[in-house]
Tab-separated table of C-alpha atoms and ligand atoms in Angstrom:
chain	number	residue	atom	x	y	z
A	1	MET	CA	82.779	94.355	111.541
A	2	LYS	CA	84.864	97.123	113.072
A	3	GLN	CA	84.277	100.611	111.756
A	4	THR	CA	86.520	103.475	110.699
A	5	GLY	CA	86.568	106.336	113.197
A	6	LEU	CA	86.010	109.752	111.709
A	7	LEU	CA	86.427	113.043	113.498
A	8	PHE	CA	85.786	116.342	111.798
A	9	PHE	CA	86.928	119.644	113.281
A	10	PRO	CA	87.105	122.374	110.615
A	11	ALA	CA	87.976	125.298	112.990
A	12	PHE	CA	85.694	127.648	111.094
A	13	ASP	CA	86.754	130.531	113.344
A	14	TRP	CA	90.523	130.163	112.914
A	15	ALA	CA	92.601	131.657	110.090
A	16	ILE	CA	96.110	133.061	109.799
A	17	THR	CA	94.787	136.084	107.878
A	18	PRO	CA	91.484	136.450	105.975
A	19	THR	CA	93.080	135.832	102.553
A	20	HIS	CA	95.607	133.233	103.668
A	21	PRO	CA	95.325	129.718	102.138
A	22	GLU	CA	95.072	128.274	105.669
A	23	ARG	CA	91.760	130.088	106.231
A	24	GLU	CA	88.401	129.405	107.870
A	25	GLU	CA	86.577	127.890	104.925
A	26	ARG	CA	89.355	125.467	103.999
A	27	LEU	CA	87.210	122.489	105.010
A	28	LEU	CA	83.841	123.955	104.037
A	29	TYR	CA	83.535	121.938	100.808
A	30	THR	CA	84.871	118.843	102.504
A	31	ARG	CA	82.132	119.213	105.103
A	32	ASP	CA	79.491	119.690	102.389
A	33	LEU	CA	80.654	116.607	100.527
A	34	ILE	CA	80.852	114.451	103.674
A	35	PHE	CA	77.336	115.434	104.727
A	36	GLU	CA	75.809	115.426	101.220
A	37	GLU	CA	77.088	111.924	100.629
A	38	GLY	CA	75.804	110.875	104.055
A	39	VAL	CA	79.244	109.554	104.973
A	40	MET	CA	78.672	109.901	108.720
A	41	ASP	CA	75.595	107.613	108.435
A	42	LEU	CA	77.384	104.787	106.623
A	43	GLN	CA	77.572	101.581	108.640
A	44	GLU	CA	81.346	101.480	107.967
A	45	ILE	CA	81.854	104.843	109.718
A	46	LYS	CA	81.734	105.806	113.376
A	47	GLU	CA	81.657	109.509	114.073
A	48	TYR	CA	83.557	111.058	116.989
A	49	GLN	CA	83.538	114.502	118.590
A	50	PRO	CA	86.779	116.239	119.591
A	51	ARG	CA	87.828	117.217	123.089
A	52	LEU	CA	90.417	119.682	124.363
A	53	ALA	CA	93.977	118.447	124.643
A	54	GLU	CA	95.540	119.217	128.016
A	55	ILE	CA	98.412	121.658	128.356
A	56	LYS	CA	100.539	118.769	129.612
A	57	ASP	CA	99.901	116.824	126.383
A	58	ILE	CA	101.570	119.698	124.529
A	59	ALA	CA	104.406	120.102	127.063
A	60	ARG	CA	105.305	116.444	126.466
A	61	VAL	CA	106.412	117.431	122.939
A	62	HIS	CA	107.084	121.166	122.768
A	63	PHE	CA	108.914	123.982	124.417
A	64	CYS	CA	106.521	126.793	123.562
A	65	ILE	CA	108.162	130.178	124.137
A	66	PRO	CA	107.517	131.762	126.563
A	67	ASP	CA	104.687	129.375	127.470
A	68	ILE	CA	102.050	127.188	125.845
A	69	GLU	CA	99.105	129.428	126.714
A	70	SER	CA	100.532	132.430	124.866
A	71	GLN	CA	101.387	130.381	121.793
A	72	ILE	CA	98.058	128.725	121.019
A	73	LEU	CA	94.312	129.274	120.713
A	74	LYS	CA	91.435	127.040	121.670
A	75	ALA	CA	91.326	125.766	118.070
A	76	HIS	CA	94.812	124.248	118.526
A	77	LEU	CA	93.730	122.454	121.705
A	78	ILE	CA	90.669	121.045	119.912
A	79	ALA	CA	92.626	119.938	116.835
A	80	ALA	CA	95.270	118.228	118.983
A	81	GLY	CA	92.533	116.856	121.264
A	82	GLY	CA	90.748	115.455	118.208
A	83	SER	CA	93.746	113.310	117.350
A	84	LEU	CA	93.876	112.092	120.977
A	85	VAL	CA	90.186	111.064	120.783
A	86	MET	CA	91.032	108.998	117.704
A	87	ALA	CA	94.034	107.447	119.482
A	88	ASP	CA	91.897	106.431	122.482
A	89	ALA	CA	89.188	104.937	120.245
A	90	PHE	CA	91.802	102.984	118.299
A	91	PHE	CA	93.635	101.603	121.319
A	92	ASN	CA	90.377	100.812	123.139
A	93	LYS	CA	89.570	98.708	120.047
A	94	GLU	CA	86.330	100.562	119.299
A	95	ILE	CA	87.399	100.997	115.648
A	96	LYS	CA	89.773	99.392	113.135
A	97	ASN	CA	91.391	102.668	112.032
A	98	ALA	CA	90.763	106.407	112.197
A	99	PHE	CA	90.960	109.632	110.242
A	100	ALA	CA	91.097	112.947	112.119
A	101	ILE	CA	90.076	115.689	109.678
A	102	ILE	CA	91.267	118.600	111.755
A	103	ARG	CA	92.903	121.986	111.479
A	104	PRO	CA	95.025	123.992	112.333
A	105	PRO	CA	97.686	121.667	110.888
A	106	GLY	CA	100.866	120.728	112.776
A	107	HIS	CA	103.661	118.955	110.875
A	108	HIS	CA	105.942	122.017	110.556
A	109	ALA	CA	105.962	122.670	114.329
A	110	MET	CA	109.295	121.627	115.861
A	111	THR	CA	110.349	120.815	119.437
A	112	VAL	CA	111.009	124.470	120.201
A	113	SER	CA	108.148	126.686	119.076
A	114	HIS	CA	108.739	130.438	119.085
A	115	GLY	CA	105.688	131.047	116.884
A	116	ASN	CA	103.848	129.918	113.767
A	117	ARG	CA	105.822	128.171	110.996
A	118	GLY	CA	104.233	126.897	107.801
A	119	PHE	CA	100.783	127.519	109.351
A	120	CYS	CA	101.672	125.327	112.391
A	121	ASN	CA	102.241	126.137	116.090
A	122	ILE	CA	102.012	122.678	117.672
A	123	ASN	CA	102.493	119.255	116.109
A	124	ASN	CA	99.264	117.217	116.255
A	125	GLU	CA	100.898	113.915	115.236
A	126	ALA	CA	103.768	114.165	117.730
A	127	ILE	CA	101.377	115.151	120.532
A	128	MET	CA	99.307	112.074	119.668
A	129	VAL	CA	102.339	109.784	119.439
A	130	GLU	CA	103.717	110.863	122.833
A	131	TYR	CA	100.251	110.512	124.383
A	132	ILE	CA	100.002	106.984	122.957
A	133	ARG	CA	103.469	106.059	124.200
A	134	LYS	CA	102.620	107.277	127.675
A	135	ASN	CA	99.124	105.772	127.917
A	136	TYR	CA	99.357	102.602	125.839
A	137	GLY	CA	103.026	101.602	126.163
A	138	ILE	CA	103.610	101.402	122.411
A	139	LYS	CA	107.261	101.392	121.397
A	140	LYS	CA	107.844	101.464	117.641
A	141	ILE	CA	106.006	103.888	115.445
A	142	VAL	CA	106.119	104.799	111.767
A	143	ILE	CA	104.948	108.226	110.640
A	144	VAL	CA	104.519	108.599	106.883
A	145	ASP	CA	104.174	112.210	105.804
A	146	THR	CA	102.240	112.326	102.527
A	147	ASP	CA	102.032	116.132	102.399
A	148	VAL	CA	103.740	117.888	99.485
A	149	HIS	CA	105.898	119.850	101.946
A	150	HIS	CA	108.689	118.226	103.951
A	151	GLY	CA	107.277	117.261	107.363
A	152	ASP	CA	110.212	119.063	108.942
A	153	GLY	CA	108.648	119.536	112.388
A	154	THR	CA	107.833	115.863	112.873
A	155	SER	CA	111.217	114.901	111.458
A	156	GLU	CA	113.042	117.268	113.842
A	157	ILE	CA	111.092	116.043	116.886
A	158	TYR	CA	112.091	112.416	116.181
A	159	TYR	CA	115.518	113.047	114.660
A	160	ASN	CA	117.296	111.468	117.644
A	161	ASP	CA	114.712	108.720	118.249
A	162	PRO	CA	115.508	105.326	116.671
A	163	ASP	CA	112.087	103.924	117.638
A	164	VAL	CA	110.156	106.369	115.472
A	165	LEU	CA	110.693	105.906	111.748
A	166	CYS	CA	109.783	109.148	109.963
A	167	ILE	CA	109.245	108.845	106.233
A	168	SER	CA	108.370	111.952	104.223
A	169	PHE	CA	107.925	112.261	100.487
A	170	HIS	CA	107.550	115.791	99.200
A	171	GLN	CA	108.331	118.215	96.419
A	172	ASP	CA	112.099	118.886	96.349
A	173	GLY	CA	113.064	121.473	98.974
A	174	ARG	CA	114.946	123.548	96.392
A	175	THR	CA	111.573	124.390	94.825
A	176	ILE	CA	109.229	124.779	97.819
A	177	PHE	CA	108.857	125.597	101.556
A	178	PRO	CA	110.479	124.677	103.945
A	179	GLY	CA	113.590	124.095	101.819
A	180	THR	CA	114.681	120.914	103.600
A	181	GLY	CA	114.049	117.173	103.410
A	182	PHE	CA	117.002	115.880	101.386
A	183	ILE	CA	118.155	112.261	101.262
A	184	ASP	CA	121.191	112.846	103.459
A	185	GLU	CA	119.061	113.994	106.420
A	186	LEU	CA	119.004	110.568	108.026
A	187	GLY	CA	118.773	111.252	111.772
A	188	THR	CA	121.405	111.955	114.421
A	189	PRO	CA	124.372	109.547	114.559
A	190	GLN	CA	122.554	107.480	117.222
A	191	ALA	CA	119.251	107.341	115.305
A	192	TYR	CA	120.783	107.140	111.833
A	193	GLY	CA	118.577	105.692	109.102
A	194	THR	CA	115.271	106.273	110.891
A	195	ASN	CA	114.573	109.543	109.098
A	196	ILE	CA	113.909	108.827	105.443
A	197	ASN	CA	113.260	111.655	102.984
A	198	ILE	CA	112.094	111.253	99.419
A	199	PRO	CA	112.426	114.619	97.635
A	200	LEU	CA	110.491	114.594	94.353
A	201	ILE	CA	110.884	116.519	91.139
A	202	PRO	CA	107.939	118.904	90.515
A	203	GLY	CA	105.370	117.208	88.293
A	204	THR	CA	105.774	113.704	89.769
A	205	THR	CA	102.607	111.657	89.136
A	206	ASP	CA	100.653	108.771	90.682
A	207	VAL	CA	103.013	106.362	88.890
A	208	GLY	CA	106.172	107.723	90.516
A	209	ILE	CA	104.663	108.054	93.976
A	210	HIS	CA	103.224	104.523	93.887
A	211	TYR	CA	106.568	103.149	92.747
A	212	ILE	CA	108.119	104.686	95.882
A	213	LEU	CA	105.319	103.355	98.044
A	214	ASP	CA	105.635	99.790	96.692
A	215	ASN	CA	109.429	99.630	96.523
A	216	LEU	CA	110.587	101.731	99.466
A	217	ILE	CA	107.946	102.765	101.975
A	218	LEU	CA	106.111	99.436	102.315
A	219	PRO	CA	109.325	97.332	102.493
A	220	LEU	CA	110.755	99.719	105.124
A	221	ILE	CA	107.627	99.384	107.240
A	222	GLU	CA	107.656	95.614	106.922
A	223	GLU	CA	111.271	95.448	108.098
A	224	PHE	CA	110.829	98.004	110.893
A	225	LYS	CA	107.805	96.124	112.350
A	226	PRO	CA	106.047	99.077	113.969
A	227	ASP	CA	103.292	98.825	116.588
A	228	LEU	CA	101.512	101.775	114.981
A	229	ILE	CA	101.361	103.407	111.527
A	230	VAL	CA	100.397	107.077	111.296
A	231	ASN	CA	99.660	108.902	108.060
A	232	SER	CA	100.442	112.597	108.354
A	233	ALA	CA	97.985	113.179	105.560
A	234	GLY	CA	98.564	116.263	103.441
A	235	GLN	CA	96.510	116.519	100.256
A	236	ASP	CA	98.589	119.223	98.546
A	237	ASN	CA	100.362	116.809	96.154
A	238	HIS	CA	97.190	117.083	94.047
A	239	TYR	CA	97.651	118.400	90.494
A	240	SER	CA	95.300	121.346	91.157
A	241	ASP	CA	96.863	122.513	94.423
A	242	PRO	CA	97.725	126.231	94.240
A	243	LEU	CA	100.708	125.998	96.638
A	244	ALA	CA	102.637	123.202	94.912
A	245	ASN	CA	103.454	121.617	91.537
A	246	MET	CA	102.801	117.891	91.768
A	247	ARG	CA	100.435	115.647	89.759
A	248	PHE	CA	98.894	113.299	92.314
A	249	THR	CA	95.161	112.450	91.993
A	250	ALA	CA	92.346	111.573	94.411
A	251	GLN	CA	92.558	107.941	93.216
A	252	GLY	CA	96.305	108.037	93.827
A	253	TYR	CA	95.725	109.184	97.412
A	254	ALA	CA	92.972	106.621	98.035
A	255	LYS	CA	95.101	103.740	96.718
A	256	LEU	CA	98.027	104.967	98.790
A	257	ASN	CA	95.887	104.611	101.921
A	258	THR	CA	94.685	101.146	100.908
A	259	LYS	CA	98.295	99.971	100.578
A	260	LEU	CA	99.732	101.875	103.534
A	261	ALA	CA	96.795	100.855	105.768
A	262	PRO	CA	97.505	103.498	108.406
A	263	ASP	CA	96.043	102.929	111.859
A	264	ILE	CA	95.468	106.643	112.264
A	265	ALA	CA	95.524	109.386	109.621
A	266	VAL	CA	95.718	113.035	110.686
A	267	LEU	CA	94.985	115.801	108.192
A	268	GLU	CA	97.771	118.211	107.258
A	269	GLY	CA	97.782	120.476	104.165
A	270	GLY	CA	95.693	120.647	101.006
A	271	TYR	CA	94.702	124.017	99.541
A	272	SER	CA	92.708	123.170	96.451
A	273	VAL	CA	89.796	123.571	98.811
A	274	GLU	CA	86.885	123.229	96.411
A	275	THR	CA	87.946	121.062	93.472
A	276	ALA	CA	90.324	118.564	95.095
A	277	LEU	CA	90.460	118.546	98.902
A	278	PRO	CA	86.894	117.220	99.469
A	279	TYR	CA	87.372	114.415	96.933
A	280	ILE	CA	90.758	113.378	98.301
A	281	ASN	CA	89.479	113.369	101.865
A	282	LEU	CA	86.442	111.300	100.856
A	283	GLY	CA	88.672	108.947	98.827
A	284	ILE	CA	90.860	108.379	101.902
A	285	ILE	CA	87.797	107.736	104.076
A	286	MET	CA	86.529	105.159	101.541
A	287	ALA	CA	89.942	103.510	101.338
A	288	MET	CA	90.301	103.281	105.121
A	289	ALA	CA	86.724	102.013	105.534
A	290	GLY	CA	87.099	99.427	102.769
A	291	ILE	CA	84.431	101.008	100.560
A	292	ASP	CA	84.857	100.548	96.793
A	293	TYR	CA	86.286	103.725	95.238
A	294	SER	CA	87.321	102.327	91.851
A	295	ASN	CA	84.861	104.587	90.011
A	296	TYR	CA	85.438	107.575	92.222
A	297	TYR	CA	87.124	110.610	90.619
A	298	GLU	CA	87.410	114.342	91.203
A	299	PRO	CA	85.127	116.274	88.774
A	300	ASP	CA	87.959	117.508	86.503
A	301	TYR	CA	89.970	114.270	86.688
A	302	LYS	CA	93.166	114.215	84.640
A	303	SER	CA	95.538	111.348	84.126
A	304	PHE	CA	99.280	111.860	83.711
A	305	SER	CA	102.142	109.647	82.615
A	306	GLU	CA	105.549	109.653	84.281
A	307	SER	CA	108.629	110.699	82.329
A	308	PRO	CA	111.297	107.992	81.870
A	309	GLU	CA	113.964	110.388	83.245
A	310	ASN	CA	111.984	110.910	86.412
A	311	MET	CA	111.464	107.149	86.835
A	312	GLU	CA	115.243	106.689	86.550
A	313	TYR	CA	115.813	109.298	89.246
A	314	ILE	CA	113.160	107.733	91.494
A	315	LYS	CA	114.618	104.225	91.149
A	316	LYS	CA	118.087	105.495	92.062
A	317	MET	CA	116.759	107.305	95.114
A	318	VAL	CA	114.769	104.276	96.267
A	319	ASN	CA	117.916	102.118	96.162
A	320	ILE	CA	119.984	104.668	98.074
A	321	GLN	CA	117.374	104.980	100.818
A	322	LEU	CA	116.830	101.216	101.092
A	323	GLU	CA	120.548	100.835	101.690
A	324	ASN	CA	120.688	103.699	104.195
A	325	PHE	CA	117.827	102.145	106.151
A	326	ARG	CA	119.198	98.589	106.041
A	327	ASN	CA	122.666	99.711	107.205
A	328	ARG	CA	121.307	101.725	110.100
A	329	GLU	CA	122.074	99.329	112.945
A	330	ASP	CA	125.723	98.908	111.931
A	331	VAL	CA	126.193	102.627	111.410
A	332	ILE	CA	124.602	103.451	114.770
A	333	ALA	CA	126.837	100.913	116.555
A	334	GLN	CA	129.951	102.375	114.889
A	335	ASN	CA	128.875	105.921	115.650
A	336	LYS	CA	128.328	105.119	119.313
A	337	LYS	CA	131.827	103.631	119.501
A	338	LYS	CA	133.709	106.460	117.829
A	339	ARG	CA	131.786	109.444	119.174
A	340	GLY	CA	132.482	111.008	122.512
A	341	LYS	CA	129.773	111.617	125.053
A	342	LEU	CA	128.043	114.304	123.019
A	343	ILE	CA	126.704	114.902	119.545
A	344	GLN	CA	126.485	118.580	118.638
A	345	ASP	CA	124.803	120.400	115.820
A	346	TYR	CA	123.778	123.876	114.792
A	347	LYS	CA	120.833	124.942	112.715
A	348	SER	CA	118.886	128.031	111.836
A	349	VAL	CA	115.121	127.895	111.547
A	350	PHE	CA	112.995	130.418	109.681
A	351	TYR	CA	109.388	131.044	110.707
A	352	ASP	CA	107.802	132.081	107.418
A	353	THR	CA	104.469	133.199	108.875
A	354	GLU	CA	105.866	135.309	111.722
A	355	PHE	CA	109.276	136.294	110.280
A	356	ILE	CA	111.263	134.941	113.189
A	357	ASN	CA	114.850	133.786	112.722
A	358	GLU	CA	115.918	131.158	115.229
A	359	GLU	CA	119.457	129.964	115.873
A	360	GLN	CA	119.751	126.644	117.590
A	361	TYR	CA	122.728	124.848	119.145
A	362	ASN	CA	121.890	121.254	120.004
A	363	LYS	CA	123.693	118.763	122.171
A	364	TYR	CA	122.618	115.138	122.416
A	365	ARG	CA	124.120	112.864	125.031
A	366	VAL	CA	125.282	109.573	123.535
A	367	CYS	CA	124.043	106.704	125.679
A	368	ASN	CA	124.123	102.944	125.262
A	369	LYS	CA	121.099	102.394	127.485
A	370	CYS	CA	118.684	104.962	126.033
A	371	SER	CA	118.474	107.493	123.211
A	372	GLY	CA	120.128	110.137	125.428
A	373	TYR	CA	118.825	113.492	126.567
A	374	ARG	CA	118.917	116.640	124.465
A	375	MET	CA	119.938	120.207	125.296
A	376	ILE	CA	118.881	123.105	123.112
A	377	ASP	CA	120.290	126.632	123.274
A	378	SER	CA	117.834	128.625	121.173
A	379	THR	CA	117.826	132.307	120.268
A	380	ALA	CA	114.896	133.849	118.408
A	381	HIS	CA	115.237	137.144	116.541
A	382	HIS	CA	111.746	138.577	116.108
A	383	ARG	CA	110.690	140.986	113.392
A	384	ASP	CA	110.270	143.865	115.875
A	385	GLY	CA	113.864	143.510	117.101
A	386	LYS	CA	112.970	141.523	120.204
A	387	VAL	CA	115.509	138.794	121.012
A	388	VAL	CA	114.577	135.837	123.216
A	389	ARG	CA	117.145	133.282	124.321
A	390	VAL	CA	116.079	130.072	126.023
A	391	TYR	CA	117.645	126.805	127.150
A	392	CYS	CA	115.643	123.597	126.882
A	393	ILE	CA	116.488	120.155	128.247
A	394	SER	CA	114.524	117.140	127.048
A	395	ILE	CA	114.546	113.688	128.652
A	396	PRO	CA	113.198	110.951	126.334
A	397	SER	CA	110.451	108.545	127.368
A	398	ASN	CA	112.913	105.618	127.209
A	399	SER	CA	115.520	107.451	129.322
A	400	CYS	CA	117.837	105.496	131.597
A	401	SER	CA	118.075	106.729	135.191
A	402	THR	CA	121.610	108.105	134.681
A	403	CYS	CA	120.513	110.334	131.806
A	404	GLN	CA	117.414	111.440	133.708
A	405	GLU	CA	119.459	112.409	136.798
A	406	GLU	CA	122.133	114.183	134.762
A	407	ALA	CA	119.553	116.167	132.810
A	408	LYS	CA	117.681	117.190	135.964
A	409	SER	CA	120.838	118.448	137.647
A	410	ALA	CA	121.874	120.295	134.477
A	411	TYR	CA	118.546	122.152	134.700
A	412	LYS	CA	119.162	123.113	138.348
A	413	ASP	CA	122.756	124.185	137.666
A	414	LEU	CA	121.705	126.413	134.805
A	415	ILE	CA	119.071	128.179	136.875
A	416	GLU	CA	121.635	128.907	139.591
A	417	ASN	CA	124.621	129.759	137.438
A	418	SER	CA	123.530	131.153	134.108
A	419	SER	CA	122.583	134.715	133.289
A	420	PHE	CA	122.305	134.343	129.495
A	421	PHE	CA	118.802	132.980	129.226
A	422	ASP	CA	115.317	134.460	129.466
A	423	TYR	CA	113.723	131.094	130.221
A	424	ILE	CA	115.007	127.655	131.110
A	425	TYR	CA	112.901	124.534	130.532
A	426	LEU	CA	112.969	120.881	131.544
A	427	GLN	CA	110.861	118.300	129.727
A	428	ASP	CA	110.975	114.995	131.585
A	429	ARG	CA	108.940	112.553	129.508
A	430	LEU	CA	109.989	109.626	131.669
A	431	GLY	CA	108.725	111.275	134.859
A	432	ASP	CA	105.949	113.052	132.907
A	433	GLU	CA	106.921	116.339	134.573
A	434	TYR	CA	107.478	119.659	132.810
A	435	ARG	CA	109.211	122.657	134.368
A	436	SER	CA	109.925	126.172	133.213
A	437	THR	CA	111.729	128.989	134.990
A	438	ASN	CA	111.394	132.648	134.104
A	439	MET	CA	114.944	133.883	134.777
A	440	LYS	CA	113.871	137.531	135.272
A	441	THR	CA	111.288	136.823	137.965
A	442	ASN	CA	112.795	133.532	139.175
A	443	ILE	CA	109.330	132.000	139.129
A	444	GLU	CA	109.159	128.309	138.287
A	445	LYS	CA	106.067	126.631	136.845
A	446	VAL	CA	105.590	122.882	137.089
A	447	LEU	CA	103.143	120.784	135.064
L	501	LIG	ZN1	105.845	114.967	103.123
L	502	LIG	ZN1	101.688	121.023	102.865
L	503	LIG	ZN1	120.792	107.052	128.984
């Protein structure tokens, strides 16, 4: 019998501020419950220790401004490294599935990272996915974000990637951070339909969420046929969570993991640290390990019924998203025909924890042989008046040689001919090489 891998890294010395919800003792009660119940000694469980992620593992996903070292602490390297340990154990077939209970969290960290957003600096799931793609040659991946907040970082990182299906259900962005995650955010024109959002009315219960799971998420996964399923596992949909307004229970979360059967789950949010988080985490462990949890409830368990109006809304949304997903190949083919060589978009990104306003102009090359490279012109306005403008070029791991060559020469041209930028970056996932040039000193670093 293969076991479930479990890795626990609570980062007891890392907090945003002493009173912040993402604080040191967030996993204290989870640790107590795991050790009191003797979970690590169960024959169904195999315990793992984290290691440090390498700087290159992070460069494969992010442009950290000005550089990775100044953006992160050791805790980030251990949390990201913990998910890589779980990935190695899974792909070396030591275990049947894995749950990395780690912090700091990561799903709000986007490709460009000027600082902390939504408690995240680097994206643990994306770092793991790119590591897996590089080391184990996996192509199609599904990431299901079960956190109450829109997994906007993960979604942004894979917005132009048709091989990664990002599904996020969350409390409606009009009522909660980060304010995004609506049903019309479906991916760029050449990855259309592979970014599926399910915004939920506050107060949605187990019934509504399981309807979506059974009628949308599971059918989508079956049709997409991924090589890997990742649960970006946030526990803040719980009815007692202080940061959100949903009515999900520990049983609801456990059953979700039984049905979803993720290969790897990575912890995200969950701020009801004493009365819910430990029980949800333990419920997920039991579900993944195949241990009976039918009589397992949080101490103040409440059951809720779903309103008929909300069920109507949910059914409508499920049908719309099924159609968007099923039409994706036709829409992508049409888009590639009618578009020119470039897709362009503009967005502004707010960093709630560090009060940074970022303006971003994106260009994606449209390519019939690969998903095309991406160019990002990003300006960050910091709280103290400091303005940093950078240019980032990203070559995807499935890049064709034409796109790779074009992107590399664009990087060289910019360094020689542009005076607008503080830093210029090149992320070549195909060649696994990462460059950055400080335009004031003209010093280039290569990873
Ligand atoms: Zn979500
Ligand atoms: Zn969250
Ligand atoms: Zn190409």
